[in-house]
């Protein structure tokens, strides 16, 4: 496919290619250089407790030494099941420094989901917050885990941590009773680690760094095997893009509001890893669903960089306190994980003065594959152009390239594309082409300037009498209705046409009726795209990252 996006690079000041530094052999090199370079700078803050880059260096070195003392072989898998607390970056950096593979686990998993991931990854160590220990308890004997490290919310908060733990356990009752036999506390593991006994392993960029679990384009959860090269490359790629917003100087490190969960590849890379790469401060938010609490953090830290999903942007623009804050320090708001809706994007820009720069990626692409240039003056409704050193092709089912303006499957090739699915060569073969493209399962269109618009996922498509109907299009139209807060569309079986669209709606105005919505759809959508059924809900089912779960609605 002709690289029609190169002209946009020129006008936006984005390089066409990035070069990996020859002296770097792993992410660990990158960390260690910056622990010295930014030693006195704050790296993370959570519940008002700050950690400098020097603190992260010392704590992660000690924790790495503790992990090495367990006698694990290089390349062993170590799982983390925690929300955004200070223990997370310490443990994540320690795992990589020790020469092991980090396995990110969703802390809201059920026992069944956790068991699958621990067994599939072969994780020998589990680092878990006590709030979720009861989930691990019933499946402990079914997993390969040999060592369990249990953290408490207050571990890294000093004296204040004792009070925090008391409130979490006794007042909020957020720690169900648990008993998992032999384990060690996070603080005890940290204290027993001797930084001087840490042995830096020999690593290469081709070594696996992270197993990031994903449903992939279909089926059971699989581990995307991301190498040190994949992750280092993606950091350099996004930095080439972000410099358009932030400038190239080191003197003005950014403040990143990290409200998305760190176990998710978007926050893991674009918040935590990028912050450590650039010497920036990450404000860790353990519970982004507490919108009043989140607004207080925005007010206190005045972030210059805010990566989020549509659901979070939408919740904030409907909060009166957020509307009244001083947003003059905001330089970049990045949307990912799901489509940003035009109504949300417009409201965000009206309030903050900053457009939402939408990007796109998957666990399999470390994650960022495309993004809008940060110098856009308004939301584009597209996922932008390919990152430097990235090729995007639009393909039909047989792998033929589609012409500009024609829809097809988005395929991605670049240094950020995964090694493959962990121990699943059959699944890897389904998504990788012979010339190195990863087939995303998303249907998109590329315009003459290289901007890509997603029409939908292959499997979410609704087939009405032979016509393809894309839920995203219906949702985009319906959320423009002034009385609609959120909407989701699915296909339901119909004897006559195979399937028909059904709408699920959260009202912003209680007076909204089903007839009002159906009349609005008749005005704005062609016949076969019009929903036949409407169901009002108090809230839509969502993943912890804020993605609307259509599969739950289908049930």
Coordinates of C-alpha atoms in Angstrom, one line a residue:
X1 CA 0.0 0.0 0.0
X2 CA 1.4 3.4 -0.9
X3 CA 2.4 5.4 2.2
X4 CA 0.0 8.3 1.6
X5 CA 0.5 9.4 5.2
X6 CA 4.1 10.5 4.8
X7 CA 2.9 14.0 3.6
X8 CA 1.0 14.4 6.9
X9 CA 4.3 13.6 8.8
X10 CA 6.0 16.5 7.0
X11 CA 3.4 19.1 7.8
X12 CA 3.2 17.9 11.4
X13 CA 6.9 17.6 12.1
X14 CA 6.8 13.8 12.7
X15 CA 9.7 11.6 11.5
X16 CA 8.9 8.8 9.0
X17 CA 11.1 6.3 10.8
X18 CA 12.5 5.8 14.3
X19 CA 15.8 4.2 15.2
X20 CA 16.3 2.0 18.2
X21 CA 19.4 3.0 20.1
X22 CA 22.2 0.6 19.5
X23 CA 23.4 0.6 23.1
X24 CA 20.1 -0.6 24.5
X25 CA 19.7 -4.3 25.1
X26 CA 16.4 -4.1 27.0
X27 CA 13.9 -1.9 28.8
X28 CA 16.1 -2.3 31.8
X29 CA 18.9 -0.2 30.1
X30 CA 16.3 2.5 29.6
X31 CA 15.2 2.4 33.3
X32 CA 18.7 2.4 34.7
X33 CA 19.9 5.3 32.6
X34 CA 16.8 7.4 33.7
X35 CA 17.0 6.4 37.4
X36 CA 20.4 8.2 37.4
X37 CA 19.4 11.0 35.1
X38 CA 16.2 11.9 36.9
X39 CA 17.1 10.7 40.4
X40 CA 15.6 13.6 42.4
X41 CA 12.5 13.9 40.3
X42 CA 9.1 12.5 41.4
X43 CA 8.2 9.5 39.3
X44 CA 4.9 8.4 40.9
X45 CA 2.4 9.8 43.4
X46 CA -0.5 7.9 44.9
X47 CA -2.8 9.1 47.7
X48 CA -0.4 12.0 48.2
X49 CA 2.6 9.8 48.8
X50 CA 5.4 10.6 46.3
X51 CA 8.2 8.3 45.1
X52 CA 11.2 9.7 43.2
X53 CA 13.0 8.0 40.4
X54 CA 15.8 7.2 43.0
X55 CA 13.2 5.6 45.3
X56 CA 11.8 3.4 42.5
X57 CA 15.4 2.4 41.6
X58 CA 16.2 1.4 45.2
X59 CA 12.9 -0.4 45.9
X60 CA 12.8 -2.2 42.5
X61 CA 16.4 -3.4 42.9
X62 CA 15.6 -4.8 46.4
X63 CA 12.5 -6.5 45.1
X64 CA 14.3 -7.9 42.1
X65 CA 16.9 -9.3 44.5
X66 CA 14.1 -10.9 46.5
X67 CA 12.6 -12.5 43.4
X68 CA 16.0 -13.8 42.3
X69 CA 16.5 -15.4 45.8
X70 CA 13.5 -17.6 45.1
X71 CA 15.6 -19.5 42.6
X72 CA 13.5 -18.9 39.5
X73 CA 15.1 -19.4 36.1
X74 CA 15.6 -16.4 33.7
X75 CA 12.4 -16.0 31.7
X76 CA 10.1 -17.3 34.5
X77 CA 6.7 -15.7 34.5
X78 CA 5.6 -13.5 37.4
X79 CA 2.0 -12.2 37.6
X80 CA 0.8 -8.9 39.2
X81 CA -2.8 -8.6 40.2
X82 CA -3.1 -5.0 41.6
X83 CA -4.9 -1.7 40.9
X84 CA -2.9 1.6 40.5
X85 CA -0.9 1.6 43.7
X86 CA 2.8 2.4 44.3
X87 CA 3.6 -1.3 44.6
X88 CA 2.7 -1.8 41.0
X89 CA 5.6 0.1 39.3
X90 CA 8.0 -1.3 41.9
X91 CA 7.0 -4.9 41.2
X92 CA 6.8 -4.4 37.4
X93 CA 10.3 -2.8 37.1
X94 CA 11.7 -5.5 39.5
X95 CA 10.3 -8.4 37.5
X96 CA 12.0 -7.0 34.3
X97 CA 15.2 -6.1 36.1
X98 CA 15.4 -9.7 37.5
X99 CA 15.2 -11.1 34.0
X100 CA 11.6 -12.5 34.3
X101 CA 8.5 -12.0 32.3
X102 CA 5.7 -9.8 33.6
X103 CA 2.2 -11.1 33.4
X104 CA -0.4 -8.4 33.9
X105 CA -3.6 -9.6 35.5
X106 CA -6.9 -7.8 35.7
X107 CA -7.6 -7.4 39.5
X108 CA -11.4 -7.7 38.8
X109 CA -11.0 -11.2 37.4
X110 CA -13.2 -14.1 38.7
X111 CA -11.5 -17.2 40.0
X112 CA -12.1 -19.0 36.7
X113 CA -10.5 -16.2 34.6
X114 CA -7.5 -16.0 37.0
X115 CA -7.0 -19.7 37.0
X116 CA -6.9 -19.8 33.2
X117 CA -4.3 -17.0 33.0
X118 CA -2.0 -18.4 35.7
X119 CA -2.1 -21.8 34.1
X120 CA -1.7 -20.6 30.6
X121 CA 1.2 -18.4 31.4
X122 CA 2.9 -20.9 33.7
X123 CA 3.3 -18.1 36.3
X124 CA 5.4 -19.3 39.3
X125 CA 4.9 -16.1 41.4
X126 CA 1.8 -14.1 42.1
X127 CA 1.9 -10.6 43.5
X128 CA -1.6 -9.8 44.6
X129 CA -3.4 -7.1 46.6
X130 CA -5.1 -8.6 49.7
X131 CA -8.5 -7.2 48.4
X132 CA -8.4 -10.0 45.7
X133 CA -6.7 -12.8 47.7
X134 CA -10.1 -14.5 48.2
X135 CA -10.4 -14.8 44.4
X136 CA -7.1 -16.7 44.3
X137 CA -7.9 -18.9 47.3
X138 CA -10.2 -21.5 45.7
X139 CA -8.0 -22.1 42.7
X140 CA -4.6 -21.9 44.4
X141 CA -4.0 -25.7 44.2
X142 CA -4.8 -25.8 40.4
X143 CA -2.1 -23.3 39.3
X144 CA 1.6 -23.5 38.8
X145 CA 2.2 -20.7 41.4
X146 CA 4.8 -21.6 43.9
X147 CA 5.2 -18.2 45.7
X148 CA 2.5 -15.7 46.7
X149 CA 3.3 -12.1 47.7
X150 CA 0.4 -10.3 49.3
X151 CA 0.3 -6.5 49.3
X152 CA -2.0 -4.2 51.3
X153 CA -3.2 -0.8 49.9
X154 CA -1.2 1.1 52.6
X155 CA 2.1 -0.7 52.2
X156 CA 4.0 2.2 50.7
X157 CA 2.2 5.0 52.4
X158 CA 4.2 5.2 55.6
X159 CA 2.3 5.8 58.9
X160 CA -0.7 6.9 57.0
X161 CA -0.8 3.4 55.5
X162 CA -2.0 1.9 58.8
X163 CA -5.0 4.2 58.8
X164 CA -5.7 3.5 55.1
X165 CA -5.6 -0.3 55.7
X166 CA -7.9 0.1 58.7
X167 CA -10.5 2.0 56.6
X168 CA -10.2 -0.4 53.6
X169 CA -10.6 -3.5 55.8
X170 CA -13.0 -2.4 58.6
X171 CA -15.0 0.6 57.4
X172 CA -15.3 0.0 53.6
X173 CA -15.1 -3.8 54.1
X174 CA -13.2 -4.1 50.8
X175 CA -11.1 -7.1 51.9
X176 CA -13.1 -10.4 51.9
X177 CA -11.9 -13.1 54.3
X178 CA -9.1 -15.2 52.7
X179 CA -6.7 -18.0 53.6
X180 CA -4.1 -19.0 51.0
X181 CA -1.6 -20.8 53.2
X182 CA 2.1 -20.0 52.7
X183 CA 2.7 -16.4 51.5
X184 CA 4.8 -13.4 52.3
X185 CA 3.8 -9.8 52.7
X186 CA 4.9 -7.2 50.1
X187 CA 6.7 -5.1 52.7
X188 CA 8.4 -8.2 54.2
X189 CA 9.6 -9.3 50.7
X190 CA 10.9 -5.8 50.0
X191 CA 12.7 -5.7 53.4
X192 CA 14.3 -9.1 52.9
X193 CA 15.6 -8.2 49.4
X194 CA 19.3 -7.1 49.5
X195 CA 20.0 -4.6 46.8
X196 CA 23.7 -5.5 46.8
X197 CA 22.9 -9.2 46.0
X198 CA 20.9 -8.3 42.9
X199 CA 22.5 -9.8 39.8
X200 CA 21.8 -8.0 36.5
X201 CA 21.0 -10.7 34.0
X202 CA 22.2 -10.7 30.4
X203 CA 19.3 -9.7 28.2
X204 CA 18.6 -8.9 24.6
X205 CA 15.9 -7.0 22.8
X206 CA 14.5 -10.2 21.4
X207 CA 13.7 -11.6 25.0
X208 CA 10.1 -11.6 26.0
X209 CA 9.3 -8.9 28.5
X210 CA 5.5 -9.0 29.0
X211 CA 2.6 -11.4 28.5
X212 CA -0.4 -9.3 27.9
X213 CA -3.6 -11.3 27.9
X214 CA -6.3 -10.5 25.4
X215 CA -9.4 -12.0 23.8
X216 CA -7.6 -11.3 20.5
X217 CA -9.8 -11.1 17.5
X218 CA -11.7 -14.2 18.5
X219 CA -12.0 -16.8 21.2
X220 CA -10.3 -17.6 24.5
X221 CA -7.9 -15.2 26.3
X222 CA -4.4 -15.6 24.9
X223 CA -1.1 -14.0 26.0
X224 CA 0.4 -11.6 23.4
X225 CA 4.1 -12.1 23.8
X226 CA 5.7 -8.7 23.8
X227 CA 9.5 -8.4 23.6
X228 CA 11.8 -5.8 25.0
X229 CA 12.2 -4.6 21.4
X230 CA 8.4 -4.3 20.9
X231 CA 8.1 -2.1 24.0
X232 CA 11.2 0.0 23.5
X233 CA 10.2 0.6 19.9
X234 CA 6.7 1.7 20.8
X235 CA 8.0 4.1 23.5
X236 CA 10.3 5.8 20.8
X237 CA 7.4 5.8 18.3
X238 CA 4.9 7.5 20.6
X239 CA 7.6 9.9 21.8
X240 CA 8.2 11.0 18.2
X241 CA 4.5 11.8 18.0
X242 CA 4.1 13.3 21.5
X243 CA 7.0 15.7 21.0
X244 CA 4.7 17.6 18.6
X245 CA 2.7 18.5 21.8
X246 CA 5.4 18.6 24.5
X247 CA 8.5 19.8 22.6
X248 CA 11.8 18.1 22.6
X249 CA 13.3 19.5 25.8
X250 CA 13.9 17.5 28.9
X251 CA 13.5 20.5 31.2
X252 CA 9.7 20.4 31.2
X253 CA 8.7 16.9 32.3
X254 CA 5.0 16.2 32.0
X255 CA 2.5 15.3 34.7
X256 CA 0.5 12.3 33.5
X257 CA -2.8 11.5 35.1
X258 CA -2.9 7.7 35.2
X259 CA -6.6 6.9 35.8
X260 CA -6.7 3.9 33.4
X261 CA -5.6 0.6 35.1
X262 CA -1.9 -0.2 34.8
X263 CA -2.6 -3.9 34.0
X264 CA -4.0 -2.7 30.7
X265 CA -1.4 -2.2 28.0
X266 CA -2.6 1.3 27.2
X267 CA -1.9 2.7 30.7
X268 CA 1.1 0.4 31.2
X269 CA 2.9 1.8 28.2
X270 CA 1.5 5.3 27.7
X271 CA 1.4 6.2 31.4
X272 CA 3.9 4.2 33.4
X273 CA 6.6 3.2 30.9
X274 CA 6.4 6.5 29.0
X275 CA 6.7 8.4 32.2
X276 CA 9.8 6.5 33.2
X277 CA 11.2 7.0 29.7
X278 CA 10.7 10.8 29.8
X279 CA 11.3 11.5 33.5
X280 CA 7.6 12.5 34.0
X281 CA 5.4 12.2 37.0
X282 CA 2.6 9.7 37.0
X283 CA -0.4 10.5 39.3
X284 CA -1.8 7.0 40.1
X285 CA -5.5 6.8 40.6
X286 CA -6.6 3.5 42.2
X287 CA -10.3 4.0 41.6
X288 CA -11.3 6.2 38.5
X289 CA -14.9 5.3 39.0
X290 CA -14.9 7.7 41.9
X291 CA -15.4 10.7 39.7
X292 CA -15.5 13.4 42.5
X293 CA -12.2 11.9 43.8
X294 CA -10.7 11.9 40.3
X295 CA -11.7 15.6 39.8
X296 CA -9.9 16.4 43.0
X297 CA -6.7 14.8 41.7
X298 CA -7.0 16.8 38.4
X299 CA -7.4 20.0 40.5
X300 CA -4.4 19.1 42.7
X301 CA -1.9 18.0 40.1
X302 CA -3.1 20.0 37.0
X303 CA -2.0 17.2 34.5
X304 CA -0.5 18.2 31.2
X305 CA -1.2 14.7 29.7
X306 CA -4.4 12.8 30.2
X307 CA -4.8 9.4 28.4
X308 CA -8.4 8.1 28.8
X309 CA -11.3 6.2 27.2
X310 CA -14.5 7.8 26.0
X311 CA -16.4 6.7 29.1
X312 CA -14.0 8.6 31.4
X313 CA -13.9 11.7 29.2
X314 CA -17.8 11.6 29.1
X315 CA -18.1 11.2 32.9
X316 CA -15.8 14.2 33.4
X317 CA -17.5 16.6 30.9
X318 CA -20.8 15.9 32.8
X319 CA -19.3 16.9 36.1
X320 CA -19.9 20.5 37.2
X321 CA -16.7 20.7 39.4
X322 CA -14.6 19.5 36.5
X323 CA -16.0 22.1 34.2
X324 CA -14.9 24.9 36.6
X325 CA -11.3 23.8 37.0
X326 CA -8.3 25.6 35.5
X327 CA -7.3 23.5 32.5
X328 CA -4.6 25.9 31.2
X329 CA -1.8 23.3 31.8
X330 CA -3.4 20.6 29.7
X331 CA -1.3 19.9 26.6
X332 CA -2.5 16.6 25.3
X333 CA -5.6 14.5 25.9
X334 CA -5.4 11.1 24.2
X335 CA -8.3 8.8 23.6
X336 CA -7.9 5.1 23.0
X337 CA -9.3 1.7 23.9
X338 CA -12.7 2.4 22.2
X339 CA -14.1 5.0 19.8
X340 CA -14.3 8.5 21.2
X341 CA -17.8 9.9 20.4
X342 CA -18.1 13.2 18.6
X343 CA -20.4 14.6 21.3
X344 CA -17.9 13.8 24.0
X345 CA -15.0 15.2 22.1
X346 CA -16.8 18.4 21.4
X347 CA -17.8 18.9 25.1
X348 CA -14.2 18.1 26.2
X349 CA -12.7 20.7 23.9
X350 CA -15.3 23.3 24.9
X351 CA -14.4 22.8 28.6
X352 CA -10.6 22.3 28.4
X353 CA -9.6 24.0 25.2
X354 CA -7.7 20.9 24.1
X355 CA -9.0 18.5 21.4
X356 CA -9.0 14.7 22.1
X357 CA -6.3 13.1 20.0
X358 CA -7.5 9.7 19.2
X359 CA -5.1 6.8 18.8
X360 CA -5.5 3.1 18.1
X361 CA -3.8 -0.1 19.1
X362 CA -4.1 -3.5 20.5
X363 CA -2.3 -5.7 23.1
X364 CA -0.7 -7.3 20.1
X365 CA 0.9 -4.0 19.0
X366 CA 2.4 -2.9 22.3
X367 CA -0.2 -1.1 22.0
X368 CA 0.0 2.0 19.8
X369 CA -0.3 1.6 16.0
X370 CA -1.9 4.8 14.8
X371 CA -2.7 8.2 16.2
X372 CA -3.8 11.7 15.2
X373 CA -1.0 14.2 15.1
X374 CA -1.1 16.2 18.4
X375 CA -1.2 19.5 16.5
X376 CA -4.8 18.9 15.3
X377 CA -7.1 21.8 16.2
X378 CA -10.2 19.7 16.6
X379 CA -11.3 16.1 17.0
X380 CA -11.1 14.3 13.6
X381 CA -13.4 11.3 14.2
X382 CA -10.5 9.0 12.9
X383 CA -7.9 6.9 14.6
X384 CA -5.2 9.0 12.8
X385 CA -2.2 7.9 10.7
X386 CA 0.3 5.1 11.3
X387 CA 3.1 5.8 13.8
X388 CA 6.6 6.2 12.5
X389 CA 8.1 2.9 11.2
X390 CA 4.6 1.5 11.0
X391 CA 2.7 0.3 7.9
X392 CA -1.0 0.0 7.8
X393 CA -2.8 -1.9 5.1
X394 CA -6.5 -2.4 4.5
X395 CA -7.2 -5.9 3.4
X396 CA -10.0 -8.1 2.2
X397 CA -10.6 -11.6 3.6
X398 CA -8.1 -13.1 1.1
X399 CA -5.3 -10.6 2.1
X400 CA -5.7 -8.5 -1.0
X401 CA -5.1 -4.7 -0.5
X402 CA -8.2 -2.6 -0.8
X403 CA -8.1 0.7 -2.6
X404 CA -8.2 4.1 -0.8
X405 CA -11.7 4.7 0.5
X406 CA -12.8 1.0 0.5
X407 CA -13.5 -0.8 3.7
X408 CA -11.5 -3.9 4.8
X409 CA -9.6 -5.3 7.7
X410 CA -6.9 -3.1 9.3
X411 CA -3.5 -4.9 9.2
X412 CA -0.4 -3.6 11.0
X413 CA 3.3 -4.1 10.4
X414 CA 6.0 -2.6 12.5
X415 CA 8.6 -3.1 15.3
X416 CA 5.9 -3.0 17.9
X417 CA 4.0 -6.0 16.6
X418 CA 4.1 -9.0 19.0
X419 CA 6.3 -12.0 18.7
X420 CA 3.1 -14.1 18.7
X421 CA 0.6 -15.6 21.1
X422 CA 2.2 -17.4 24.0
X423 CA 2.5 -21.1 23.1
X424 CA -0.2 -20.8 20.5
X425 CA 1.4 -21.1 17.1
X426 CA -2.0 -22.1 15.6
X427 CA -3.6 -18.8 16.8
X428 CA -0.6 -16.8 15.8
X429 CA -0.8 -18.2 12.3
X430 CA -4.5 -17.1 12.0
X431 CA -3.6 -13.4 12.6
X432 CA -0.1 -13.0 11.0
X433 CA 0.4 -12.8 7.3
X434 CA 3.5 -14.2 5.6
X435 CA 4.9 -10.7 5.1
X436 CA 4.6 -9.7 8.8
X437 CA 1.2 -8.0 9.0
X438 CA -1.0 -8.5 12.1
X439 CA -4.6 -8.8 11.1
X440 CA -6.5 -6.8 13.7
X441 CA -10.1 -8.0 13.3
X442 CA -11.1 -4.4 13.0
X443 CA -12.8 -3.1 9.8
X444 CA -11.6 0.3 8.6
X445 CA -11.2 2.7 5.7
X446 CA -8.2 4.8 4.9
X447 CA -8.5 8.2 3.2
X448 CA -6.2 9.8 0.7
X449 CA -4.1 11.5 3.5
X450 CA -3.6 8.2 5.3
X451 CA -6.1 8.8 8.1
X452 CA -7.9 5.6 9.1
X453 CA -11.5 5.4 10.4
X454 CA -12.8 2.3 12.1
X455 CA -16.2 1.1 11.1
X456 CA -16.3 -1.8 13.5
X457 CA -15.0 -5.1 14.6
X458 CA -15.6 -8.0 12.3
X459 CA -17.5 -10.0 15.0
X460 CA -19.6 -7.1 16.2
X461 CA -21.1 -6.6 12.7
X462 CA -24.8 -7.0 12.4
X463 CA -26.1 -8.7 9.2
X464 CA -29.5 -7.4 8.2
X465 CA -30.9 -9.0 5.0
X466 CA -27.4 -9.3 3.6
X467 CA -26.5 -5.7 4.5
X468 CA -23.6 -5.0 6.9
X469 CA -24.6 -2.8 9.8
X470 CA -21.9 -1.5 12.1
X471 CA -22.9 -0.9 15.7
X472 CA -20.5 2.1 16.0
X473 CA -22.4 4.0 13.4
X474 CA -25.7 3.5 15.2
X475 CA -24.2 4.5 18.5
X476 CA -22.5 7.6 17.0
X477 CA -25.9 8.8 15.7
X478 CA -27.9 8.0 18.8
X479 CA -25.5 9.6 21.3
X480 CA -26.0 12.9 19.4
X481 CA -29.6 13.0 20.8
X482 CA -29.6 15.5 23.6
X483 CA -31.4 13.2 26.0
X484 CA -28.9 10.3 25.6
X485 CA -25.9 9.8 27.9
X486 CA -24.6 6.5 26.5
X487 CA -25.7 3.9 23.9
X488 CA -24.8 0.5 22.7
X489 CA -26.1 -1.5 19.7
X490 CA -26.1 -5.3 19.1
X491 CA -27.7 -7.6 16.6
X492 CA -30.5 -9.9 17.7
X493 CA -31.9 -12.9 15.7
X494 CA -34.9 -12.2 13.4
X495 CA -36.7 -14.8 11.3
X496 CA -37.3 -12.3 8.5
X497 CA -33.9 -10.6 8.1
X498 CA -31.5 -12.8 10.0
X499 CA -30.7 -10.1 12.5
X500 CA -32.0 -6.7 13.5
X501 CA -30.3 -4.0 15.6
X502 CA -31.3 -3.5 19.2
X503 CA -30.4 -0.4 21.3
X504 CA -29.4 -0.2 24.9
X505 CA -29.6 3.4 26.2
X506 CA -28.6 5.3 29.4
X507 CA -30.7 8.4 29.6
X508 CA -29.4 11.9 30.5
X509 CA -33.0 13.1 30.6
X510 CA -35.6 11.0 32.4
X511 CA -38.3 12.2 29.9
X512 CA -36.8 10.3 27.0
X513 CA -39.2 7.7 25.5
X514 CA -38.7 4.7 23.2
X515 CA -40.9 6.3 20.5
X516 CA -38.7 9.5 20.6
X517 CA -35.6 7.4 20.0
X518 CA -37.1 5.3 17.2
X519 CA -38.4 8.5 15.5
X520 CA -34.9 10.1 15.8
X521 CA -33.3 6.9 14.2
X522 CA -35.9 7.0 11.4
X523 CA -34.7 10.6 10.7
X524 CA -31.0 9.8 10.8
X525 CA -30.5 6.2 9.7
X526 CA -31.4 4.3 6.5
X527 CA -34.1 1.6 6.9
X528 CA -32.1 -1.5 7.5
X529 CA -29.8 0.3 10.1
X530 CA -32.7 1.5 12.2
X531 CA -33.0 -0.3 15.6
X532 CA -36.2 -2.3 16.1
X533 CA -36.0 -2.5 19.9
X534 CA -34.9 -0.1 22.6
X535 CA -34.1 -1.0 26.2
X536 CA -33.3 1.6 28.8
X537 CA -30.7 0.8 31.4
X538 CA -29.3 2.5 34.6
X539 CA -25.8 1.8 33.3
X540 CA -24.1 -0.2 30.5
X541 CA -21.9 -3.2 31.4
X542 CA -18.2 -2.1 31.0
X543 CA -14.8 -3.6 31.4
X544 CA -12.5 -1.9 34.0
X545 CA -11.0 0.1 31.2
X546 CA -14.4 1.5 30.3
X547 CA -15.1 -0.4 27.1
X548 CA -18.8 -1.2 26.7
X549 CA -19.2 -5.0 26.8
X550 CA -21.5 -5.9 24.0
X551 CA -21.1 -9.6 24.7
X552 CA -22.8 -9.0 28.1
X553 CA -25.6 -7.2 26.3
X554 CA -26.0 -10.1 24.0
X555 CA -26.6 -12.4 26.9

